[in-house]
Coordinates of C-alpha atoms in Angstrom, one line a residue:
Chain M
M193 CA 49.6 132.3 143.8
G194 CA 47.1 131.8 141.0
R195 CA 44.1 129.5 141.0
I196 CA 43.0 126.9 138.4
V197 CA 39.6 125.2 138.7
V198 CA 39.3 121.9 136.8
C199 CA 35.8 120.7 136.1
I200 CA 35.6 116.9 136.0
K201 CA 32.9 114.4 135.2
G202 CA 32.2 111.0 136.4
V203 CA 31.0 108.7 133.6
P204 CA 29.6 105.2 133.9
K205 CA 32.3 102.5 133.6
P206 CA 31.6 101.1 130.1
G207 CA 29.3 98.1 130.4
T208 CA 27.8 99.1 133.8
V209 CA 25.3 101.8 132.9
K210 CA 21.5 101.5 133.0
V211 CA 19.1 103.8 131.3
D212 CA 16.0 105.2 133.1
K213 CA 13.2 104.0 130.8
E214 CA 11.0 107.1 131.5
T215 CA 13.5 109.9 131.3
H216 CA 15.9 108.2 128.9
T217 CA 18.8 109.5 131.0
L218 CA 21.6 107.5 132.5
R219 CA 21.0 106.1 136.0
R220 CA 24.2 107.6 137.2
E221 CA 23.6 107.0 140.9
S222 CA 23.5 103.2 140.4
A223 CA 26.4 103.0 138.0
E224 CA 30.0 102.5 138.8
L225 CA 31.6 105.8 138.0
I226 CA 35.0 106.4 136.6
L227 CA 36.8 109.6 135.8
N228 CA 35.9 110.8 132.3
P229 CA 39.2 109.8 130.6
P230 CA 39.7 113.2 128.8
D231 CA 39.4 114.9 132.2
R232 CA 42.6 113.0 133.2
S233 CA 44.4 115.1 130.5
A234 CA 42.7 118.2 131.8
L235 CA 44.0 117.5 135.3
E236 CA 47.5 116.7 134.1
V237 CA 47.6 120.1 132.3
A238 CA 46.5 121.9 135.5
L239 CA 49.0 119.9 137.6
R240 CA 51.9 120.8 135.3
L241 CA 51.1 124.5 135.8
K242 CA 51.0 123.8 139.5
D243 CA 54.5 122.2 139.3
Q244 CA 55.8 125.0 137.1
A245 CA 54.3 128.1 138.7
N246 CA 52.7 127.1 142.0
F247 CA 49.1 127.5 140.9
E248 CA 46.4 126.3 143.4
V249 CA 44.4 123.5 141.6
I250 CA 40.8 122.8 142.7
A251 CA 38.8 120.0 141.1
I252 CA 35.1 120.3 141.1
S253 CA 32.5 117.9 139.8
M254 CA 28.7 118.0 139.3
G255 CA 27.3 114.6 140.2
P256 CA 25.5 112.3 142.6
P257 CA 27.0 111.1 145.9
N258 CA 28.7 108.1 144.3
M259 CA 31.1 110.6 142.7
V260 CA 32.9 110.9 146.0
P261 CA 35.3 108.0 145.4
V262 CA 36.2 109.4 141.9
L263 CA 36.9 112.8 143.5
Q264 CA 39.0 111.1 146.1
K265 CA 41.1 109.5 143.4
V266 CA 41.5 112.9 141.7
Y267 CA 42.8 114.2 145.0
A268 CA 45.4 111.4 144.9
L269 CA 46.7 112.9 141.7
G270 CA 47.8 116.0 143.5
V271 CA 45.1 118.6 143.5
D272 CA 44.8 121.0 146.4
D273 CA 41.0 120.7 147.0
I274 CA 38.0 118.8 145.8
Y275 CA 34.3 119.9 145.6
L276 CA 31.2 118.0 144.8
I277 CA 28.3 120.0 143.3
S278 CA 25.3 117.9 144.1
D279 CA 21.6 118.3 144.6
K280 CA 18.6 116.2 143.6
A281 CA 17.4 119.2 141.7
F282 CA 20.4 119.0 139.3
A283 CA 19.5 115.4 138.1
G284 CA 18.7 115.1 134.5
S285 CA 20.4 118.3 133.5
D286 CA 21.4 118.6 129.8
T287 CA 24.6 120.4 128.7
L288 CA 23.0 123.9 129.1
A289 CA 21.6 123.3 132.6
T290 CA 24.9 121.7 133.6
S291 CA 26.8 124.7 132.3
R292 CA 24.5 127.0 134.3
I293 CA 25.2 125.0 137.4
L294 CA 29.0 124.9 136.8
A295 CA 29.1 128.6 136.0
R296 CA 27.4 129.5 139.2
A297 CA 29.7 127.2 141.2
L298 CA 32.7 128.7 139.4
S299 CA 31.6 132.2 140.3
L300 CA 31.5 131.2 144.0
L301 CA 35.1 130.0 143.6
S302 CA 36.4 133.1 141.9
P303 CA 38.7 134.8 141.5
F304 CA 40.5 132.2 139.4
D305 CA 42.9 132.4 136.5
L306 CA 41.7 129.5 134.4
V307 CA 39.0 126.9 134.2
I308 CA 40.1 123.7 132.5
M309 CA 37.9 120.9 131.4
G310 CA 38.2 117.8 129.2
A311 CA 37.1 118.6 125.7
R312 CA 34.2 116.1 125.8
S313 CA 32.9 113.2 127.9
I314 CA 32.8 109.6 126.7
D315 CA 29.1 109.3 127.6
G316 CA 27.5 112.4 126.0
E317 CA 30.3 113.2 123.6
T318 CA 28.8 116.7 122.9
G319 CA 31.8 118.8 123.8
Q320 CA 29.3 121.6 124.6
V321 CA 29.8 122.3 128.3
P322 CA 33.2 124.1 128.1
P323 CA 32.2 126.7 125.6
E324 CA 28.7 127.0 127.1
T325 CA 30.2 127.6 130.6
A326 CA 32.6 130.2 129.2
S327 CA 29.7 132.0 127.5
L328 CA 27.6 132.1 130.7
L329 CA 30.6 133.5 132.6
N330 CA 31.4 135.9 129.8
L331 CA 34.9 134.5 129.4
P332 CA 37.0 133.5 126.4
S333 CA 36.7 129.9 125.4
I334 CA 39.5 128.0 123.8
T335 CA 38.7 124.4 122.9
Y336 CA 40.7 121.2 122.0
V337 CA 44.0 122.5 123.4
K338 CA 46.8 120.0 123.3
E339 CA 49.3 122.0 125.2
L340 CA 49.1 124.9 127.6
R341 CA 52.1 127.1 128.3
F342 CA 52.6 129.7 130.9
V343 CA 55.4 132.1 129.8
D344 CA 56.3 135.4 131.4
G345 CA 52.9 135.5 133.2
K346 CA 50.9 134.8 130.0
F347 CA 49.0 131.8 128.9
I348 CA 49.6 130.3 125.4
A349 CA 47.4 127.5 124.1
I350 CA 48.5 125.2 121.3
R351 CA 45.5 123.8 119.6
E352 CA 45.2 121.4 116.8
D353 CA 42.4 121.4 114.2
D354 CA 41.9 119.8 110.9
F355 CA 44.2 122.2 109.2
G356 CA 47.2 122.1 111.4
E357 CA 48.4 123.6 114.7
E358 CA 47.8 127.1 116.0
E359 CA 49.3 129.1 118.9
I360 CA 47.0 131.4 120.7
E361 CA 47.9 133.8 123.4
F362 CA 44.9 134.6 125.5
P363 CA 44.0 136.7 128.5
S364 CA 42.9 135.2 131.8
P365 CA 40.5 134.3 133.2
A366 CA 39.4 132.0 130.5
V367 CA 37.9 128.5 129.9
V368 CA 40.1 126.0 128.2
S369 CA 39.1 122.5 127.1
I370 CA 41.9 119.9 126.7
T371 CA 42.0 117.4 123.9
P372 CA 41.8 113.8 125.1
E373 CA 45.2 112.7 123.7
I374 CA 48.1 114.3 125.5
D375 CA 51.6 112.8 125.7
Y376 CA 51.7 111.8 129.3
V377 CA 49.5 111.7 132.4
R378 CA 50.9 111.2 135.9
P379 CA 49.9 108.3 138.2
P380 CA 48.4 109.0 141.7
S381 CA 50.6 109.6 144.6
L382 CA 51.0 106.7 147.1
K383 CA 51.2 109.1 150.0
R384 CA 47.8 110.5 149.2
L385 CA 46.3 107.1 148.3
L386 CA 47.3 105.9 151.8
S387 CA 45.3 108.7 153.5
L388 CA 42.3 108.9 151.2
K389 CA 39.7 107.7 153.6
D390 CA 40.3 110.9 155.6
V391 CA 39.7 113.1 152.6
N392 CA 36.2 114.3 151.7
P393 CA 35.1 116.8 149.1
K394 CA 33.4 120.0 150.2
V395 CA 29.8 119.8 149.0
L396 CA 27.9 122.6 147.3
T397 CA 24.1 122.1 146.9
N398 CA 21.5 124.4 145.4
A399 CA 21.2 126.0 148.8
E400 CA 24.7 127.5 148.1
L401 CA 24.3 128.0 144.4
N402 CA 20.8 129.4 144.6
L403 CA 19.7 128.7 141.0
D404 CA 16.1 128.9 139.8
E405 CA 14.4 125.5 139.5
A406 CA 13.4 126.4 135.9
D407 CA 17.1 126.7 134.9
I408 CA 18.3 123.3 136.3
G409 CA 17.5 119.6 136.1
L410 CA 15.1 118.1 133.6
S411 CA 12.9 121.2 133.7
G412 CA 15.9 123.4 132.8
S413 CA 17.0 121.4 129.9
P414 CA 16.0 122.6 126.4
T415 CA 17.3 119.4 124.9
Q416 CA 15.8 116.0 125.7
V417 CA 17.6 112.7 125.3
A418 CA 15.4 110.6 123.0
D419 CA 17.1 107.4 123.8
V420 CA 20.4 105.9 124.8
F421 CA 21.3 102.6 123.5
E422 CA 24.3 100.5 122.7
K423 CA 24.9 100.6 119.0
T424 CA 25.4 97.3 117.2
L425 CA 27.2 97.4 114.0
V426 CA 25.5 95.5 111.2
S427 CA 27.7 94.9 108.3
R428 CA 26.0 96.0 105.1
G429 CA 27.8 96.3 101.9
E430 CA 27.7 95.8 98.2
I431 CA 30.5 94.8 96.0
F432 CA 30.7 96.2 92.5
E433 CA 32.9 94.9 89.8
G434 CA 34.0 96.6 86.6
E435 CA 36.5 98.9 85.0
P436 CA 37.9 101.7 87.3
D437 CA 36.3 104.5 85.2
E438 CA 32.8 102.9 85.4
L439 CA 33.2 102.1 89.1
A440 CA 34.2 105.7 89.8
E441 CA 31.1 107.0 88.1
K442 CA 28.9 104.5 89.9
L443 CA 30.5 105.5 93.3
I444 CA 29.8 109.2 92.6
E445 CA 26.1 108.4 91.8
I446 CA 25.7 106.5 95.1
L447 CA 27.3 109.2 97.2
K448 CA 25.0 111.8 95.5
E449 CA 22.0 109.6 96.2
K450 CA 22.9 109.3 99.9
G451 CA 23.4 113.0 100.2
F452 CA 27.1 112.9 100.8
L453 CA 27.9 114.9 97.6
A454 CA 25.9 117.9 96.4
Chain W
M73 CA 47.6 81.9 143.0
L74 CA 46.9 78.8 145.1
I75 CA 48.0 80.6 148.3
E76 CA 47.1 84.2 149.1
F77 CA 49.5 85.8 151.6
P78 CA 47.7 88.0 154.1
L79 CA 48.5 91.7 153.2
K80 CA 47.7 94.9 155.1
E81 CA 45.4 97.5 153.4
E82 CA 48.4 99.7 152.8
H83 CA 50.2 96.9 150.9
K84 CA 47.1 96.2 148.8
I85 CA 46.9 100.0 147.9
M86 CA 50.5 100.0 146.9
I87 CA 50.2 96.9 144.8
E88 CA 47.1 98.3 143.0
L89 CA 49.1 101.5 142.3
I90 CA 52.0 99.5 140.8
K91 CA 49.7 97.4 138.7
E92 CA 48.2 100.6 137.4
I93 CA 51.6 102.0 136.6
G94 CA 52.6 98.7 135.0
E95 CA 49.5 98.5 132.8
T96 CA 49.8 102.2 131.7
Y97 CA 53.5 102.9 131.4
I98 CA 55.3 99.6 131.1
K99 CA 53.3 96.7 129.6
P100 CA 52.6 98.4 126.2
Y101 CA 56.3 99.1 125.7
S102 CA 58.4 96.4 127.4
L103 CA 59.0 94.1 124.4
E104 CA 59.9 97.1 122.3
W105 CA 62.4 98.4 124.9
D106 CA 63.9 94.8 125.0
E107 CA 64.1 94.6 121.3
K108 CA 65.8 98.0 120.9
E109 CA 67.8 97.8 124.2
A110 CA 66.4 101.2 125.0
Y111 CA 66.2 102.9 128.3
D112 CA 62.9 104.9 128.6
P113 CA 62.8 107.5 131.4
T114 CA 58.9 107.6 131.3
P115 CA 58.2 104.7 133.7
I116 CA 60.9 106.1 136.1
K117 CA 59.2 109.5 136.0
A118 CA 55.8 107.8 136.8
L119 CA 57.3 105.9 139.7
A120 CA 58.9 109.1 141.0
Q121 CA 55.6 111.0 140.8
A122 CA 53.8 108.1 142.5
D123 CA 56.2 108.5 145.5
L124 CA 57.6 105.1 145.0
F125 CA 61.3 106.1 145.2
G126 CA 60.6 107.2 148.7
L127 CA 59.5 103.7 149.9
I128 CA 62.4 103.0 152.3
I129 CA 63.6 106.5 152.8
P130 CA 62.9 107.7 156.4
K131 CA 59.8 110.0 156.8
E132 CA 61.9 112.9 158.0
Y133 CA 63.6 113.1 154.6
G134 CA 60.4 113.0 152.6
G135 CA 60.1 109.2 152.3
L136 CA 57.4 106.7 153.4
G137 CA 59.6 105.0 156.0
F138 CA 58.6 101.5 154.9
G139 CA 60.8 98.4 155.3
T140 CA 62.3 95.6 153.3
F141 CA 59.0 93.8 152.9
E142 CA 57.3 96.8 151.2
M143 CA 60.3 97.3 149.0
C144 CA 60.2 93.7 147.9
L145 CA 56.5 93.8 147.2
A146 CA 57.1 96.9 145.0
V147 CA 60.0 95.3 143.2
E148 CA 58.1 92.0 142.7
W149 CA 55.2 93.7 141.0
L150 CA 57.3 95.9 138.9
S151 CA 59.3 92.9 137.7
Y152 CA 56.0 91.2 136.8
F153 CA 55.7 93.9 134.1
C154 CA 59.4 94.4 133.2
A155 CA 62.5 93.3 135.1
G156 CA 64.6 95.9 133.2
V157 CA 62.5 98.7 134.8
S158 CA 62.5 97.0 138.2
T159 CA 66.3 96.7 137.9
T160 CA 66.7 100.5 137.4
Y161 CA 64.4 101.0 140.4
A162 CA 65.9 98.4 142.7
A163 CA 69.5 99.4 141.9
S164 CA 68.7 103.0 142.9
F165 CA 67.8 101.6 146.3
L166 CA 71.0 99.7 146.4
G167 CA 72.8 103.0 145.9
A168 CA 70.7 104.8 148.5
Y169 CA 71.2 102.1 151.3
P170 CA 74.8 103.2 152.2
I171 CA 73.5 106.8 152.8
I172 CA 70.5 105.5 154.8
L173 CA 72.5 103.0 156.9
F174 CA 75.8 104.8 157.3
G175 CA 75.4 108.4 156.1
S176 CA 76.0 111.4 158.4
K177 CA 73.1 113.7 159.2
D178 CA 74.5 116.2 156.7
Q179 CA 74.7 113.6 154.0
K180 CA 71.2 112.3 154.7
E181 CA 69.8 115.9 154.5
R182 CA 71.7 116.7 151.4
Y183 CA 70.8 113.6 149.4
L184 CA 67.8 111.7 150.7
P185 CA 65.1 114.2 150.0
S186 CA 65.8 114.3 146.2
I187 CA 66.3 110.5 146.2
A188 CA 62.9 110.1 147.8
K189 CA 61.3 112.3 145.2
G190 CA 62.9 110.3 142.4
E191 CA 64.6 113.4 141.2
K192 CA 68.0 111.7 141.5
L193 CA 68.7 108.1 140.8
C194 CA 71.5 106.2 142.6
A195 CA 74.1 103.6 141.6
F196 CA 76.3 101.3 143.6
A197 CA 79.9 100.7 142.3
L198 CA 81.9 97.9 143.7
T199 CA 82.8 95.5 140.8
E200 CA 85.9 96.0 138.8
P201 CA 87.3 94.0 135.8
Q202 CA 89.5 91.9 138.1
A203 CA 87.2 92.1 141.1
G204 CA 83.7 90.4 140.8
S205 CA 83.0 87.7 143.3
D206 CA 86.4 88.5 144.8
A207 CA 85.3 92.0 145.9
F208 CA 88.4 92.4 148.0
A209 CA 90.5 92.5 144.8
I210 CA 89.4 96.0 143.9
K211 CA 92.1 98.4 142.8
T212 CA 90.4 101.8 142.6
T213 CA 92.2 104.1 144.9
A214 CA 91.1 107.2 146.8
K215 CA 94.1 109.3 147.9
K216 CA 93.6 112.0 150.5
D217 CA 94.7 115.4 149.3
G218 CA 94.0 118.1 151.9
D219 CA 90.3 118.7 151.9
F220 CA 89.8 116.3 149.0
Y221 CA 90.1 112.7 147.9
I222 CA 91.4 111.9 144.4
L223 CA 89.9 108.7 142.9
N224 CA 91.6 106.7 140.2
G225 CA 90.4 103.5 138.7
I226 CA 87.6 101.7 136.8
K227 CA 84.3 100.2 138.0
Q228 CA 82.7 97.7 135.7
W229 CA 79.1 96.7 134.8
I230 CA 77.4 99.3 137.0
T231 CA 73.6 99.5 136.8
N232 CA 72.3 103.0 136.2
G233 CA 75.7 104.2 135.0
G234 CA 75.1 107.5 133.2
I235 CA 71.5 107.9 134.3
A236 CA 72.2 108.1 138.0
D237 CA 73.2 111.4 139.7
I238 CA 74.6 109.8 142.9
Y239 CA 77.2 107.0 142.8
I240 CA 78.4 105.1 145.8
V241 CA 82.0 104.1 145.0
I242 CA 84.1 101.7 147.1
A243 CA 87.7 102.6 146.7
L244 CA 91.0 101.8 148.5
T245 CA 92.2 104.4 150.9
D246 CA 94.9 102.2 152.4
P247 CA 95.8 99.2 150.1
A248 CA 98.1 97.8 152.7
K249 CA 95.2 97.2 155.1
G250 CA 93.4 94.6 152.9
A251 CA 89.8 94.1 154.1
R252 CA 90.1 97.2 156.3
G253 CA 91.7 99.3 153.5
A254 CA 88.6 100.4 151.6
S255 CA 86.2 103.3 152.1
A256 CA 82.9 104.3 150.6
F257 CA 82.4 107.6 148.8
I258 CA 79.6 109.6 147.3
V259 CA 80.5 110.6 143.8
E260 CA 78.2 112.9 141.9
K261 CA 77.6 113.2 138.2
G262 CA 79.6 116.1 137.0
D263 CA 82.5 115.7 139.5
P264 CA 85.7 116.5 137.7
G265 CA 87.6 113.5 136.4
F266 CA 84.5 111.2 136.5
V267 CA 83.2 109.8 133.2
V268 CA 80.9 107.1 132.3
G269 CA 81.9 104.4 129.8
K270 CA 79.9 102.9 126.9
K271 CA 76.6 101.2 127.5
E272 CA 76.9 97.5 127.7
K273 CA 75.0 95.1 125.4
K274 CA 73.2 92.5 127.5
L275 CA 71.4 89.2 127.2
G276 CA 68.5 90.5 129.2
L277 CA 67.4 93.4 131.5
R278 CA 67.9 95.4 128.3
A279 CA 65.7 98.3 129.4
S280 CA 68.2 99.0 132.2
V281 CA 71.5 100.7 131.6
T282 CA 74.8 99.1 132.5
T283 CA 78.1 101.0 132.0
D284 CA 81.7 101.2 133.2
L285 CA 82.6 104.2 135.5
I286 CA 86.1 105.7 134.9
F287 CA 87.8 107.8 137.5
N288 CA 90.8 109.8 136.3
D289 CA 92.1 112.0 139.1
C290 CA 88.5 112.5 140.1
R291 CA 88.6 115.1 142.8
I292 CA 85.8 115.0 145.5
P293 CA 85.4 117.0 148.7
R294 CA 86.2 115.0 151.9
E295 CA 82.6 115.4 153.1
R296 CA 81.7 112.8 150.5
L297 CA 83.3 110.0 152.6
I298 CA 80.6 107.8 154.1
A299 CA 81.3 106.8 157.8
K300 CA 85.0 106.4 158.3
E301 CA 88.0 105.4 156.3
G302 CA 88.4 101.6 156.4
M303 CA 84.7 100.9 156.6
G304 CA 84.2 100.6 152.8
F305 CA 83.8 96.8 152.7
M306 CA 81.5 96.8 155.7
V307 CA 79.3 99.4 154.1
A308 CA 79.2 97.4 150.9
L309 CA 78.5 94.0 152.5
K310 CA 75.8 95.4 154.8
T311 CA 74.2 97.2 151.9
L312 CA 74.2 93.9 149.9
D313 CA 72.7 92.1 152.9
Y314 CA 69.7 94.4 152.7
A315 CA 69.3 94.6 149.0
R316 CA 69.6 90.8 148.3
C317 CA 65.9 90.3 149.0
G318 CA 65.2 92.7 146.2
A319 CA 66.8 90.4 143.7
G320 CA 64.7 87.6 145.2
A321 CA 61.6 89.7 144.7
Q322 CA 62.5 90.4 141.1
A323 CA 62.7 86.6 140.6
L324 CA 59.2 86.3 142.0
G325 CA 57.7 88.8 139.6
I326 CA 59.4 87.4 136.5
A327 CA 58.4 83.8 137.5
Q328 CA 54.8 84.8 138.1
A329 CA 54.5 86.5 134.7
A330 CA 56.1 83.5 133.0
L331 CA 53.8 81.0 134.8
E332 CA 50.7 83.0 133.9
V333 CA 51.6 83.5 130.2
S334 CA 52.5 79.8 129.6
L335 CA 49.6 78.5 131.6
K336 CA 47.1 80.5 129.6
H337 CA 48.8 79.2 126.4
A338 CA 48.6 75.6 127.6
K339 CA 44.9 75.9 128.3
T340 CA 44.1 77.1 124.8
R341 CA 46.7 75.4 122.6
V342 CA 44.9 72.4 121.1
Q343 CA 47.0 69.5 119.8
F344 CA 45.8 65.9 119.3
G345 CA 42.3 67.2 119.8
Q346 CA 42.7 68.7 123.3
P347 CA 44.4 71.5 125.1
V348 CA 48.0 70.5 125.8
Y349 CA 47.4 71.2 129.5
Q350 CA 45.5 67.9 129.6
F351 CA 48.7 66.0 129.0
Q352 CA 50.4 65.1 132.3
A353 CA 53.8 66.0 131.0
V354 CA 52.5 69.6 130.7
S355 CA 50.2 69.8 133.8
H356 CA 52.7 68.2 136.1
T357 CA 55.3 70.8 134.9
F358 CA 52.9 73.6 135.9
A359 CA 52.3 71.9 139.3
E360 CA 56.0 71.9 139.8
M361 CA 56.3 75.6 138.7
A362 CA 53.5 76.5 141.2
M363 CA 55.2 74.7 144.1
R364 CA 58.6 76.2 143.3
L365 CA 57.2 79.8 142.9
S366 CA 55.1 79.5 146.1
S367 CA 57.9 78.2 148.2
A368 CA 60.3 80.9 146.8
R369 CA 57.7 83.6 147.6
A370 CA 57.2 82.2 151.2
L371 CA 61.0 82.3 151.7
V372 CA 61.5 85.8 150.4
Y373 CA 58.5 87.2 152.3
S374 CA 59.6 85.5 155.6
V375 CA 63.2 86.8 155.3
C376 CA 61.9 90.3 154.6
Q377 CA 59.7 90.1 157.7
Y378 CA 62.7 88.7 159.7
I379 CA 64.8 91.7 158.6
D380 CA 62.1 94.2 159.4
S381 CA 61.6 92.7 162.8
G382 CA 65.0 94.1 163.7
A383 CA 67.3 91.1 163.1
K384 CA 70.9 92.0 163.5
D385 CA 72.5 89.2 161.6
F386 CA 70.7 88.2 158.5
S387 CA 73.3 87.6 155.8
G388 CA 72.5 83.9 155.7
A389 CA 68.8 84.5 155.5
S390 CA 68.9 87.1 152.7
A391 CA 71.4 84.9 150.8
M392 CA 69.0 82.0 151.0
A393 CA 66.1 84.2 149.8
K394 CA 68.2 85.5 146.8
C395 CA 69.7 82.3 145.8
F396 CA 66.6 80.1 146.0
A397 CA 64.2 82.5 144.4
T398 CA 66.5 83.4 141.5
D399 CA 67.3 79.7 140.8
Q400 CA 63.6 78.9 140.8
A401 CA 62.9 81.8 138.4
M402 CA 65.5 80.4 136.0
W403 CA 63.9 76.9 136.2
I404 CA 60.4 78.3 135.8
T405 CA 61.2 80.5 132.9
E406 CA 63.0 77.8 131.0
R407 CA 60.1 75.4 131.5
A408 CA 57.7 78.2 130.5
I409 CA 59.4 78.5 127.1
Q410 CA 59.3 74.7 126.7
M411 CA 55.6 74.5 127.6
M412 CA 54.9 77.1 124.9
G413 CA 56.9 75.3 122.3
G414 CA 57.7 77.3 119.3
Y415 CA 55.7 80.3 120.7
G416 CA 58.1 80.3 123.6
Y417 CA 61.1 80.8 121.3
M418 CA 59.7 83.7 119.2
R419 CA 60.6 87.2 120.2
D420 CA 57.1 88.4 119.4
Y421 CA 56.1 86.7 122.6
P422 CA 57.3 87.7 126.1
V423 CA 58.3 84.4 127.6
Q424 CA 61.8 84.4 126.0
K425 CA 62.4 87.8 127.6
F426 CA 61.5 86.5 131.0
F427 CA 64.0 83.7 130.5
R428 CA 66.8 86.1 129.5
D429 CA 65.9 88.6 132.2
A430 CA 65.9 85.8 134.9
K431 CA 69.4 84.7 134.0
C432 CA 71.1 87.9 135.3
L433 CA 69.5 87.4 138.7
Q434 CA 71.6 84.3 139.3
I435 CA 74.7 86.4 138.7
Y436 CA 74.4 89.9 140.0
E437 CA 74.2 91.1 143.7
G438 CA 76.6 88.2 144.4
T439 CA 76.5 85.1 142.2
N440 CA 74.5 82.2 143.5
E441 CA 77.8 80.4 144.1
I442 CA 78.8 83.2 146.5
Q443 CA 75.4 83.1 148.1
R444 CA 75.9 79.4 148.8
N445 CA 79.3 80.3 150.4
I446 CA 77.6 82.8 152.6
I447 CA 74.8 80.4 153.6
A448 CA 77.4 77.7 154.4
R449 CA 79.5 80.1 156.4
E450 CA 76.5 81.3 158.5
L451 CA 75.3 77.7 158.9
A452 CA 78.7 76.7 160.3
K453 CA 78.5 79.6 162.9
W454 CA 75.1 78.4 164.0
I455 CA 76.2 74.9 165.2
K456 CA 78.9 74.8 167.8
V457 CA 80.9 71.6 168.1

């Protein structure tokens, strides 16, 4: 039986997040956390492989203690085991520090056939963690996969980019990130929901991961968040009138001025 | 609403799950399914993955072992989102009940696990063109032929026809014996000589599938007989006793949805300088809706709990729950259209669908006229003179 590890993230429920004024990072421990929506797609892909070929599916998440209810709900979707990667020393990690932490946790959970993640999170939206984690583990990285097939013991990824669709056969283990929009995600199981209070994630702290303080948390983050704010859209526009030829010329001038055209 | 019924934690968890399923897999599509009269297997797949087809299946066969009350809560909340979907769901339980109540150990082991997983849907086939309310007028025959039975006849207006894998068919094994002359059989999709007729075009419940079933020298092994020959009508009537509350529960869900949509409208629609809810003709109508819905709900819930407490004789009780709740749903949905005026009549808005869906509830699972016959009969037994 093969093993798939799905890395999931808890993101603040839109409208409930507060920003720490000093560090400019999200105060995750006080926010109401929900499962990052693209990770639901990632879990669905993993669970379909479990249905098809009996893979063991483990869900892991780096986050504060208030991630536990989110992980419990993930258990209700049908995964075999849940892990919380949590330590005060991890707080404030940017995508690179996070990737180091996840890579170390994944190495403790090896051997595995696949690591699956959502392509990006709805709070950071960088999409960097899956390829960074793959790189740190020295594994192939395939991003924005919309469908994952397992045929005759081989994995095939169908990914979509701006130019069309491509089919990639890849060796395992590998790190795959799943595009947010897949056709169908399953609901939780009532049987599991009824017994959730008895289900707790296994916890891995830095005592188990044994990472250098310089590589994790705020101190291990080469990127710093300058600010997090809710963007308000101010409508600004100009209306030009004239003949189509003149207007086209005018438009090209404006686009050049603004640096959109060379 | 104005009354909250006390619910156990497990009920609240189940209702939350159904609301999540309704919001994700049903609400965005229900008007479209109604418009196109299309059956979409997606919500059924979601219900199966959520373990909801196992609600009343005993635990030893992979189910949750819950009772009538839990089944009705599930059907009520599904109906709130789309009664067409809840009909597909509830009718599958109608088809499963004969196996649960009367099946042999072998039959239960063979069929109940895949029913509990939602892998196979069921259907219940009693009605024929000349036998609706007069169920005893059925003509489909099942002739014993060595180790087989050969079925011949037609069943009419069967919910889940074509999409079910398991069909409970009531057929005459001994026409001369009248009420003791029928037997209940399990027919499977693919059995030789069994075909499904065309899909019916309905006024409502359009997301559910209704077809004829045609048996033309349909040959089934004798192990498919449920209980004994001659017990067919008893199996059917006992099954209907249990399932009637489900129809009542559908009525609650539809009526709740209709009340909410029309109430929201009445509070925001401004005419003559004020929301129309301020006019007593309107607000009194809503007060009436609330009373009727709450009393229907109280009756359905208390009958469910009566059945689950182990009552032996509950035909009259379940008939009352079905008849009253479905009549109230019809009244409430008709008034909901009226309270919304022109908006109630337009198919872009859901209230007209609730009205059309509610109508079938007064007809199927025993017309409300037959329900009144049952209630009157049971009432007469109750008082001795």
